[in-house]
XYZ file of N, CA, C and O in Angstrom:
616
model
N -27.846 -27.372 69.315
C -27.985 -28.924 70.013
C -26.403 -29.506 69.841
O -25.650 -29.472 70.459
N -26.443 -29.538 68.455
C -25.110 -29.981 67.900
C -23.807 -29.320 67.976
O -23.359 -29.645 68.838
N -24.005 -27.929 68.021
C -22.964 -26.971 68.463
C -22.675 -27.045 69.765
O -21.910 -26.952 70.617
N -23.383 -26.904 70.905
C -23.723 -27.192 72.469
C -22.294 -28.782 72.695
O -21.784 -28.497 73.147
N -23.165 -30.000 71.925
C -22.443 -30.545 72.292
C -21.474 -30.670 71.354
O -20.871 -31.581 72.619
N -20.451 -30.361 70.484
C -20.082 -30.481 69.773
C -18.680 -29.764 70.842
O -17.884 -29.924 71.427
N -19.163 -28.258 71.259
C -18.801 -27.441 72.289
C -18.170 -28.001 73.884
O -16.832 -27.927 74.161
N -19.208 -29.169 74.033
C -18.979 -29.471 75.668
C -17.959 -30.804 75.514
O -16.982 -31.130 75.751
N -18.129 -31.272 74.141
C -17.163 -32.494 73.906
C -15.676 -32.204 74.085
O -15.040 -32.816 74.007
N -15.642 -30.666 72.992
C -13.822 -30.107 72.403
C -13.356 -29.854 73.626
O -12.148 -29.715 73.749
N -14.861 -29.222 74.586
C -13.795 -28.884 76.179
C -13.141 -29.974 76.945
O -12.189 -29.887 77.188
N -14.024 -30.783 76.938
C -13.805 -31.950 77.390
C -12.192 -32.843 76.916
O -11.182 -32.986 77.549
N -11.999 -32.460 75.459
C -10.894 -33.193 74.452
C -9.813 -32.044 74.832
O -8.561 -32.340 75.362
N -9.948 -30.608 75.166
C -8.716 -29.367 75.980
C -8.812 -30.093 76.962
O -6.750 -29.991 77.064
N -9.475 -30.306 77.817
C -9.157 -30.260 79.180
C -8.108 -31.714 79.629
O -7.132 -32.083 80.120
N -8.679 -32.717 78.628
C -7.624 -34.153 78.837
C -6.079 -33.687 77.854
O -5.567 -35.232 77.959
N -5.902 -32.618 77.029
C -5.223 -32.825 75.752
C -3.855 -32.739 76.502
O -3.148 -33.609 75.887
N -3.587 -32.278 77.556
C -2.773 -32.785 77.714
C -1.661 -34.023 78.310
O -0.956 -34.126 78.604
N -3.073 -34.347 79.614
C -2.687 -36.077 80.200
C -2.442 -36.417 78.464
O -1.754 -37.399 78.426
N -2.973 -36.875 77.316
C -3.040 -37.574 76.856
C -1.709 -37.508 75.785
O -0.819 -38.613 75.575
N -1.091 -36.301 76.084
C -0.015 -35.981 75.913
C 0.789 -36.235 76.170
O 2.217 -36.601 75.274
N 1.153 -36.112 77.487
C 2.159 -37.090 78.716
C 2.287 -38.212 78.299
O 3.061 -39.078 78.132
N 0.917 -38.961 78.389
C 0.532 -40.075 77.951
C 1.228 -41.004 77.247
O 2.146 -41.654 77.053
N 0.862 -40.345 75.758
C 2.079 -40.779 75.190
C 3.042 -40.587 74.859
O 3.959 -41.511 74.227
N 3.518 -39.206 75.135
C 4.953 -38.603 75.114
C 5.914 -40.181 76.069
O 6.734 -40.526 75.440
N 4.946 -40.108 77.277
C 5.721 -41.418 78.379
C 5.935 -42.582 77.461
O 6.877 -43.320 77.745
N 5.054 -42.788 76.494
C 4.474 -44.196 75.923
C 5.953 -44.157 74.421
O 5.606 -45.017 73.602
N 6.707 -43.269 74.114
C 6.770 -42.885 72.698
C 8.123 -44.122 72.630
O 8.242 -44.643 71.522
N 8.780 -44.304 73.853
C 9.755 -45.443 73.485
C 9.181 -46.859 73.217
O 9.904 -47.674 72.273
N 7.983 -46.890 74.087
C 7.216 -48.533 73.628
C 6.778 -48.137 72.372
O 6.521 -49.125 71.529
N 6.078 -46.987 71.567
C 5.037 -46.647 70.714
C 6.378 -47.029 69.143
O 5.581 -47.697 68.499
N 7.672 -46.639 69.836
C 8.401 -47.044 68.436
C 9.120 -48.540 68.389
O 8.819 -49.120 67.732
N 8.538 -49.335 69.281
C 8.548 -51.003 69.034
C 7.425 -51.300 68.499
O 7.283 -52.102 68.261
N 6.144 -50.737 68.563
C 4.890 -51.131 67.994
C 5.031 -50.381 66.697
O 5.100 -49.567 66.295
N 4.068 -51.204 65.862
C 4.212 -50.437 64.383
C 3.275 -50.380 64.035
O 1.552 -50.679 64.823
N 2.730 -49.162 62.939
C 1.734 -48.851 62.409
C 0.874 -49.383 61.979
O 1.265 -49.997 61.365
N -0.705 -49.250 62.626
C -1.824 -50.264 61.394
C -2.207 -49.551 60.989
O -3.446 -50.259 59.637
N -2.004 -48.564 59.946
C -3.142 -47.816 59.252
C -2.046 -46.614 58.764
O -0.377 -45.989 59.339
N -2.765 -45.734 57.935
C -2.048 -44.353 57.621
C -2.723 -43.280 57.504
O -4.187 -43.613 57.009
N -2.771 -41.882 57.479
C -3.169 -40.866 56.800
C -3.087 -39.542 56.707
O -1.790 -39.469 56.597
N -3.971 -38.919 55.703
C -3.555 -38.040 55.261
C -4.418 -36.987 55.529
O -5.804 -37.627 55.421
N -4.033 -35.937 55.370
C -5.831 -35.014 55.840
C -5.046 -33.121 55.315
O -3.833 -32.937 55.244
N -6.008 -32.806 55.315
C -5.956 -31.539 55.015
C -6.942 -30.317 55.646
O -8.345 -31.027 55.747
N -6.244 -29.272 56.328
C -6.864 -28.802 56.995
C -6.943 -26.835 57.013
O -6.099 -26.965 56.776
N -7.628 -26.298 57.478
C -7.539 -25.162 57.938
C -8.332 -24.585 58.590
O -8.855 -24.903 59.748
N -6.835 -23.617 59.377
C -6.610 -23.479 60.631
C -6.942 -21.921 61.177
O -6.217 -21.188 60.385
N -8.063 -21.569 61.816
C -7.990 -20.003 61.774
C -8.187 -19.445 63.169
O -8.608 -20.352 64.187
N -7.258 -18.559 63.993
C -7.091 -18.421 65.004
C -7.054 -16.953 65.463
O -6.298 -16.178 65.069
N -7.383 -16.515 66.999
C -6.663 -15.607 67.793
C -7.607 -15.967 68.539
O -8.039 -15.538 69.440
N -5.923 -16.363 69.526
C -5.990 -16.673 71.144
C -6.667 -18.507 71.349
O -6.290 -19.304 71.375
N -8.127 -18.313 70.209
C -8.919 -19.450 70.519
C -9.020 -19.738 69.104
O -9.186 -18.604 68.092
N -9.158 -20.623 68.646
C -9.521 -21.060 66.976
C -9.988 -22.221 66.691
O -10.310 -22.738 67.313
N -10.416 -22.354 64.977
C -11.487 -23.072 64.937
C -10.908 -23.804 63.670
O -9.542 -23.129 63.161
N -11.213 -24.929 63.113
C -10.588 -25.565 62.045
C -11.734 -26.349 61.270
O -12.509 -26.557 62.123
N -11.702 -27.242 59.744
C -12.134 -27.609 59.694
C -11.154 -28.394 58.385
O -10.349 -27.834 57.855
N -11.596 -29.521 57.914
C -11.151 -30.243 56.921
C -11.389 -31.340 56.256
O -12.389 -32.089 56.965
N -10.684 -31.788 55.561
C -10.708 -34.022 55.245
C -9.896 -34.467 55.466
O -8.573 -33.984 54.899
N -9.711 -35.473 55.427
C -8.945 -37.047 55.399
C -9.272 -37.939 54.598
O -10.496 -38.702 54.625
N -8.383 -38.899 54.839
C -8.250 -40.158 54.412
C -7.505 -41.406 54.914
O -6.822 -41.157 55.518
N -8.048 -41.982 55.890
C -7.551 -43.158 56.984
C -7.465 -44.372 55.397
O -8.368 -45.173 54.797
N -6.134 -44.716 55.492
C -5.967 -46.127 55.134
C -6.006 -47.324 56.108
O -5.037 -46.811 56.857
N -6.589 -48.069 56.214
C -6.378 -49.504 57.176
C -6.850 -50.615 56.440
O -8.032 -50.878 56.356
N -6.279 -51.853 56.811
C -6.690 -53.385 56.383
C -6.839 -53.500 55.236
O -8.010 -53.788 54.261
N -5.820 -52.884 54.074
C -6.161 -52.525 52.496
C -7.377 -51.406 52.203
O -7.240 -51.461 50.653
N -8.312 -50.830 52.393
C -8.899 -49.872 52.367
C -8.848 -49.123 52.655
O -8.234 -48.348 53.697
N -9.637 -47.886 51.965
C -9.372 -46.373 52.080
C -10.554 -46.174 52.460
O -12.209 -46.441 52.582
N -10.480 -45.002 53.802
C -11.542 -44.434 54.366
C -11.732 -42.780 54.484
O -10.943 -42.521 54.837
N -12.985 -41.833 53.493
C -12.772 -40.724 53.751
C -13.204 -40.460 55.301
O -14.698 -40.433 55.866
N -12.912 -39.593 55.865
C -13.583 -38.109 57.283
C -13.528 -37.348 56.954
O -12.549 -36.544 56.384
N -14.414 -36.584 57.859
C -14.360 -34.945 58.163
C -13.598 -34.665 59.537
O -13.923 -35.448 60.252
N -12.844 -32.928 59.565
C -12.451 -32.768 60.511
C -12.779 -31.747 61.210
O -13.211 -30.808 59.864
N -13.165 -31.664 62.295
C -13.507 -30.160 63.088
C -13.040 -29.964 64.696
O -12.730 -30.873 64.647
N -12.634 -28.589 64.488
C -11.823 -28.559 65.926
C -11.993 -26.951 66.225
O -12.095 -26.295 65.518
N -11.825 -27.046 67.678
C -11.537 -26.095 68.614
C -10.184 -26.119 68.970
O -9.607 -26.817 69.344
N -9.283 -25.255 69.537
C -7.969 -24.794 69.988
C -8.224 -23.638 70.883
O -8.969 -22.543 70.423
N -6.899 -23.740 71.380
C -6.198 -22.426 72.109
C -5.205 -22.227 72.035
O -4.320 -23.338 71.633
N -4.585 -20.962 72.063
C -3.154 -21.016 71.860
C -2.780 -20.540 70.332
O -1.480 -21.745 70.210
N -3.550 -20.233 69.659
C -2.460 -19.950 67.997
C -3.314 -18.509 67.836
O -4.236 -18.054 67.814
N -2.161 -18.055 67.012
C -2.821 -17.166 65.905
C -2.752 -16.991 64.705
O -1.480 -17.731 64.328
N -3.814 -16.322 63.565
C -3.644 -16.096 62.046
C -3.921 -17.285 61.185
O -5.105 -17.766 61.868
N -3.619 -17.431 60.292
C -4.722 -18.456 59.588
C -3.321 -19.587 58.632
O -2.597 -18.709 57.829
N -3.771 -20.721 58.717
C -3.113 -21.865 57.848
C -3.653 -22.513 57.293
O -4.698 -22.723 58.279
N -2.874 -22.871 56.148
C -3.569 -24.153 55.593
C -2.704 -25.447 56.169
O -1.279 -24.725 55.828
N -3.074 -26.555 56.468
C -2.332 -27.664 57.115
C -2.499 -29.068 56.676
O -3.624 -29.311 55.423
N -1.357 -29.380 55.347
C -1.293 -30.748 54.655
C -0.834 -31.994 55.636
O 0.345 -31.445 56.001
N -1.280 -33.080 55.993
C -0.276 -33.789 56.706
C -0.589 -35.118 56.826
O -1.546 -35.628 56.085
N 0.289 -36.097 56.987
C 0.774 -37.637 57.016
C 0.979 -37.867 58.225
O 1.451 -37.510 59.004
N 0.632 -39.135 58.469
C 1.007 -39.316 59.591
C 0.235 -41.288 60.032
O -0.012 -41.895 58.815
N 1.192 -41.405 60.850
C 0.750 -43.423 61.357
C -0.234 -43.373 62.652
O -0.887 -42.383 63.224
N -1.550 -44.604 62.164
C -2.295 -44.689 63.542
C -1.355 -45.812 64.105
O -1.759 -46.636 63.037
N -1.887 -45.477 65.346
C -1.063 -47.164 66.443
C -2.786 -47.498 67.025
O -3.846 -46.666 67.090
N -3.209 -49.062 67.493
C -4.049 -49.054 68.490
C -5.072 -49.183 67.680
O -6.163 -49.093 68.618
N -4.954 -49.053 65.965
C -6.677 -49.538 65.263
C -6.840 -50.854 65.472
O -5.973 -51.077 64.878
N -8.328 -50.822 65.892
C -8.274 -52.605 66.059
C -9.506 -53.092 64.433
O -9.407 -53.648 63.866
N -10.030 -51.739 64.711
C -11.111 -51.678 64.341
C -11.543 -50.393 63.689
O -11.894 -49.422 63.761
N -11.880 -50.121 61.835
C -12.682 -48.549 61.769
C -13.579 -48.041 62.823
O -13.388 -46.722 62.803
N -14.418 -48.828 63.352
C -15.260 -47.651 63.625
C -14.399 -47.224 65.363
O -15.545 -46.052 65.905
N -14.005 -47.727 65.936
C -12.737 -46.649 67.086
C -11.711 -45.450 66.040
O -11.536 -45.035 67.084
N -11.857 -45.207 64.887
C -11.115 -44.426 64.732
C -11.955 -43.216 64.866
O -11.775 -41.949 65.317
N -13.186 -43.073 64.333
C -14.209 -41.419 64.478
C -13.939 -41.410 65.985
O -14.267 -42.104 66.794
N -14.515 -39.867 66.590
C -14.579 -39.742 67.511
C -13.788 -38.209 67.788
O -13.449 -37.310 67.543
N -13.478 -37.636 69.477
C -13.053 -36.697 70.174
C -11.796 -36.982 70.345
O -11.352 -38.291 70.943
N -10.603 -36.080 69.831
C -9.233 -36.197 69.775
C -8.955 -35.390 70.759
O -9.607 -34.188 70.694
N -7.535 -35.292 71.564
C -7.367 -34.627 72.603
C -5.535 -34.527 71.941
O -5.148 -35.656 71.828
N -5.149 -34.004 71.708
C -3.810 -33.554 71.757
C -3.546 -31.866 71.438
O -3.462 -30.793 72.088
N -1.953 -32.042 71.671
C -1.332 -31.211 71.747
C -0.351 -30.662 70.316
O 0.065 -31.585 69.740
N -0.090 -29.214 70.290
C 0.548 -28.920 68.791
C 1.580 -27.852 69.133
O 1.529 -26.853 69.637
N 2.841 -27.490 68.298
C 3.566 -26.707 68.226
C 3.686 -26.051 66.659
O 4.555 -27.037 65.833
N 4.234 -25.228 65.928
C 4.591 -24.769 65.614
C 4.151 -23.390 64.844
O 3.748 -23.036 65.464
N 4.739 -22.754 63.666
C 4.672 -21.445 63.588
C 5.229 -21.229 61.081
O 5.617 -22.361 61.637
N 4.656 -20.690 60.424
C 4.478 -20.601 59.684
C 4.339 -19.192 59.230
O 3.349 -18.849 59.685
N 5.170 -18.680 58.135
C 5.344 -17.542 57.436
C 5.276 -17.683 55.951
O 6.866 -17.780 55.700
N 4.438 -17.302 55.265
C 4.313 -17.485 53.562
C 4.385 -19.146 53.720
O 4.484 -20.319 54.331
N 6.175 -19.505 52.835
C 6.408 -20.506 52.864
C 7.480 -21.387 54.144
O 8.074 -22.305 54.145
N 8.222 -20.285 54.485
C 8.926 -20.878 55.581
C 8.531 -21.243 57.068
O 7.243 -20.574 57.806
N 8.371 -22.059 57.404
C 7.895 -22.980 58.687
C 9.118 -23.864 59.130
O 9.762 -24.160 59.138
N 8.753 -23.803 60.840
C 9.253 -23.888 62.159
C 8.149 -25.215 61.825
O 7.038 -25.572 62.824
N 9.397 -26.276 61.817
C 8.410 -27.567 61.766
C 8.134 -28.438 63.132
O 8.958 -27.977 63.939
N 6.658 -28.735 62.936
C 6.056 -28.982 64.735
C 5.525 -30.207 64.022
O 5.462 -31.093 62.894
N 5.065 -31.132 65.393
C 4.543 -32.112 65.556
C 3.313 -32.374 66.146
O 3.195 -31.975 66.641
N 2.687 -33.350 65.979
C 1.211 -33.275 66.845
C 1.215 -35.017 66.656
O 0.719 -36.164 65.992
N 0.641 -34.956 68.522
C 0.042 -36.417 68.484
C -1.364 -36.409 69.072
O -1.465 -35.605 70.035
N -2.096 -37.392 68.599
C -3.900 -37.225 69.518
C -4.429 -38.672 69.784
O -3.436 -39.323 69.361
N -4.886 -38.896 70.493
C -5.437 -40.189 71.269
C -6.882 -39.422 71.552
O -7.345 -38.464 71.935
N -7.560 -40.762 71.379
C -9.357 -40.256 71.530
C -9.460 -41.378 72.641
O -8.733 -42.287 73.108
N -10.863 -41.165 72.981
C -11.178 -41.787 74.662
C -10.739 -43.622 74.305
O -10.996 -44.668 75.172
N -11.137 -44.119 72.792
C -11.084 -45.651 72.443
C -9.658 -46.028 72.521
O -9.204 -47.253 72.098
N -8.660 -45.217 72.169
C -6.767 -45.439 72.871
C -6.283 -45.580 71.454
O -5.450 -46.141 71.502
N -7.085 -45.240 70.060
C -6.308 -44.902 68.751
C -5.400 -43.458 69.294
O -5.853 -42.553 69.935
N -4.348 -43.415 68.404
C -3.043 -42.819 68.856
C -3.022 -42.412 66.894
O -2.657 -43.732 66.637
N -2.874 -40.888 66.781
C -2.454 -40.433 65.219
C -1.300 -39.702 65.398
O -1.067 -38.899 66.822
N 0.029 -39.740 65.389
C 1.036 -39.460 65.056
C 1.564 -38.931 63.890
O 1.080 -39.120 62.424
N 0.749 -36.849 63.455
C 1.258 -36.127 62.568
C 2.133 -35.665 61.875
O 2.829 -35.582 62.920
N 2.621 -35.618 60.614
C 3.543 -34.847 60.436
C 3.219 -33.842 59.360
O 2.500 -33.870 58.089
N 2.711 -32.405 59.902
C 2.664 -31.328 58.775
C 3.380 -30.746 58.412
O 4.084 -30.473 58.788
N 2.439 -30.162 57.068
C 3.211 -29.069 56.697
C 2.268 -28.255 55.985
O 1.105 -28.574 55.713
N 2.472 -26.678 56.646
C 1.873 -25.636 56.653
C 2.319 -24.329 55.784
O 3.317 -24.450 55.401
N 1.331 -23.677 55.357
C 1.320 -22.762 54.498
C 0.263 -21.592 54.545
O -0.328 -21.520 55.890
N 0.842 -20.616 55.102
C 0.125 -18.921 55.438
C 0.633 -18.556 56.802
O 1.797 -18.371 56.849
N 0.003 -17.760 57.433
C 0.792 -17.371 58.530
C 0.271 -17.164 59.972
O -0.860 -16.934 59.850
N 0.794 -17.583 60.927
C 0.495 -18.350 62.162
C 1.686 -18.694 62.910
O 2.666 -19.076 62.339
N 1.411 -18.855 64.250
C 1.901 -19.525 65.329
C 1.205 -20.213 66.305
O 0.154 -19.245 66.585
N 1.550 -21.524 66.315
C 0.797 -22.178 66.865
C 1.214 -23.103 68.388
O 2.443 -23.163 67.725
N 0.972 -22.916 69.179
C 1.390 -23.165 70.729
C 0.538 -23.514 71.298
O -0.334 -22.392 72.411
N -0.385 -24.757 71.714
C -1.513 -25.073 72.418
C -1.886 -26.207 72.311
O -1.242 -27.156 72.427
N -3.224 -26.557 72.344
C -4.163 -27.594 73.136
C -5.026 -27.915 71.827
O -5.579 -26.525 71.515
N -5.512 -28.952 71.728
C -7.143 -28.854 70.575
C -7.624 -29.912 70.396
O -7.402 -30.980 71.638
N -9.071 -29.737 70.669
C -9.774 -30.735 70.961
C -10.212 -30.795 69.078
O -10.563 -30.151 68.344
N -10.382 -32.383 68.612
C -10.193 -32.483 67.098
C -11.149 -33.658 67.165
O -11.440 -34.886 67.558
N -12.366 -33.049 65.993
C -13.654 -34.103 66.381
C -13.642 -34.659 64.808
O -13.377 -34.127 64.024
N -13.204 -35.926 64.505
C -13.291 -36.637 63.284
C -14.721 -37.470 63.466
O -15.210 -37.940 64.456
N -15.438 -37.308 62.232
C -16.146 -38.117 61.725
C -16.199 -38.597 60.659
O -15.588 -38.306 59.414
N -16.227 -40.172 60.254
C -16.633 -41.117 58.855
C -17.525 -40.180 57.606
O -18.836 -39.591 58.682
N -17.041 -40.226 56.942
C -17.687 -39.648 55.949
C -18.749 -40.958 55.471
O -18.540 -41.773 55.224
């Protein structure tokens, strides 16, 4: 039941990923005027052959406190295996309870060993929280597609 619920949620996230990305992209000008209210760091493993899975963990720093979280995800449009370490900024977060949930987003990038084409990732959840990630990858992968990412607090 948990798997099918996760799959339905992820499918919903993938369906709206492009919409979220367009909305966030259109807001980038105003986003620059906004200040981040938090920071995130994360470590994630991604494996894909057209459809991908990912898992990992991270830390949200918000309101002077650190909060650990887990990540699970499904995506489309990738091939290979990679380890991702990322840091980023969190926008529009008023309380920690709004941080977990399903995020939709789009990604682009490539990695072969330690040579990497830098990519970026904007994610948004239904509560309006936006995460801007700056990843660093290692492994062998080509990624261009959309993701549904479930964040759960530990």
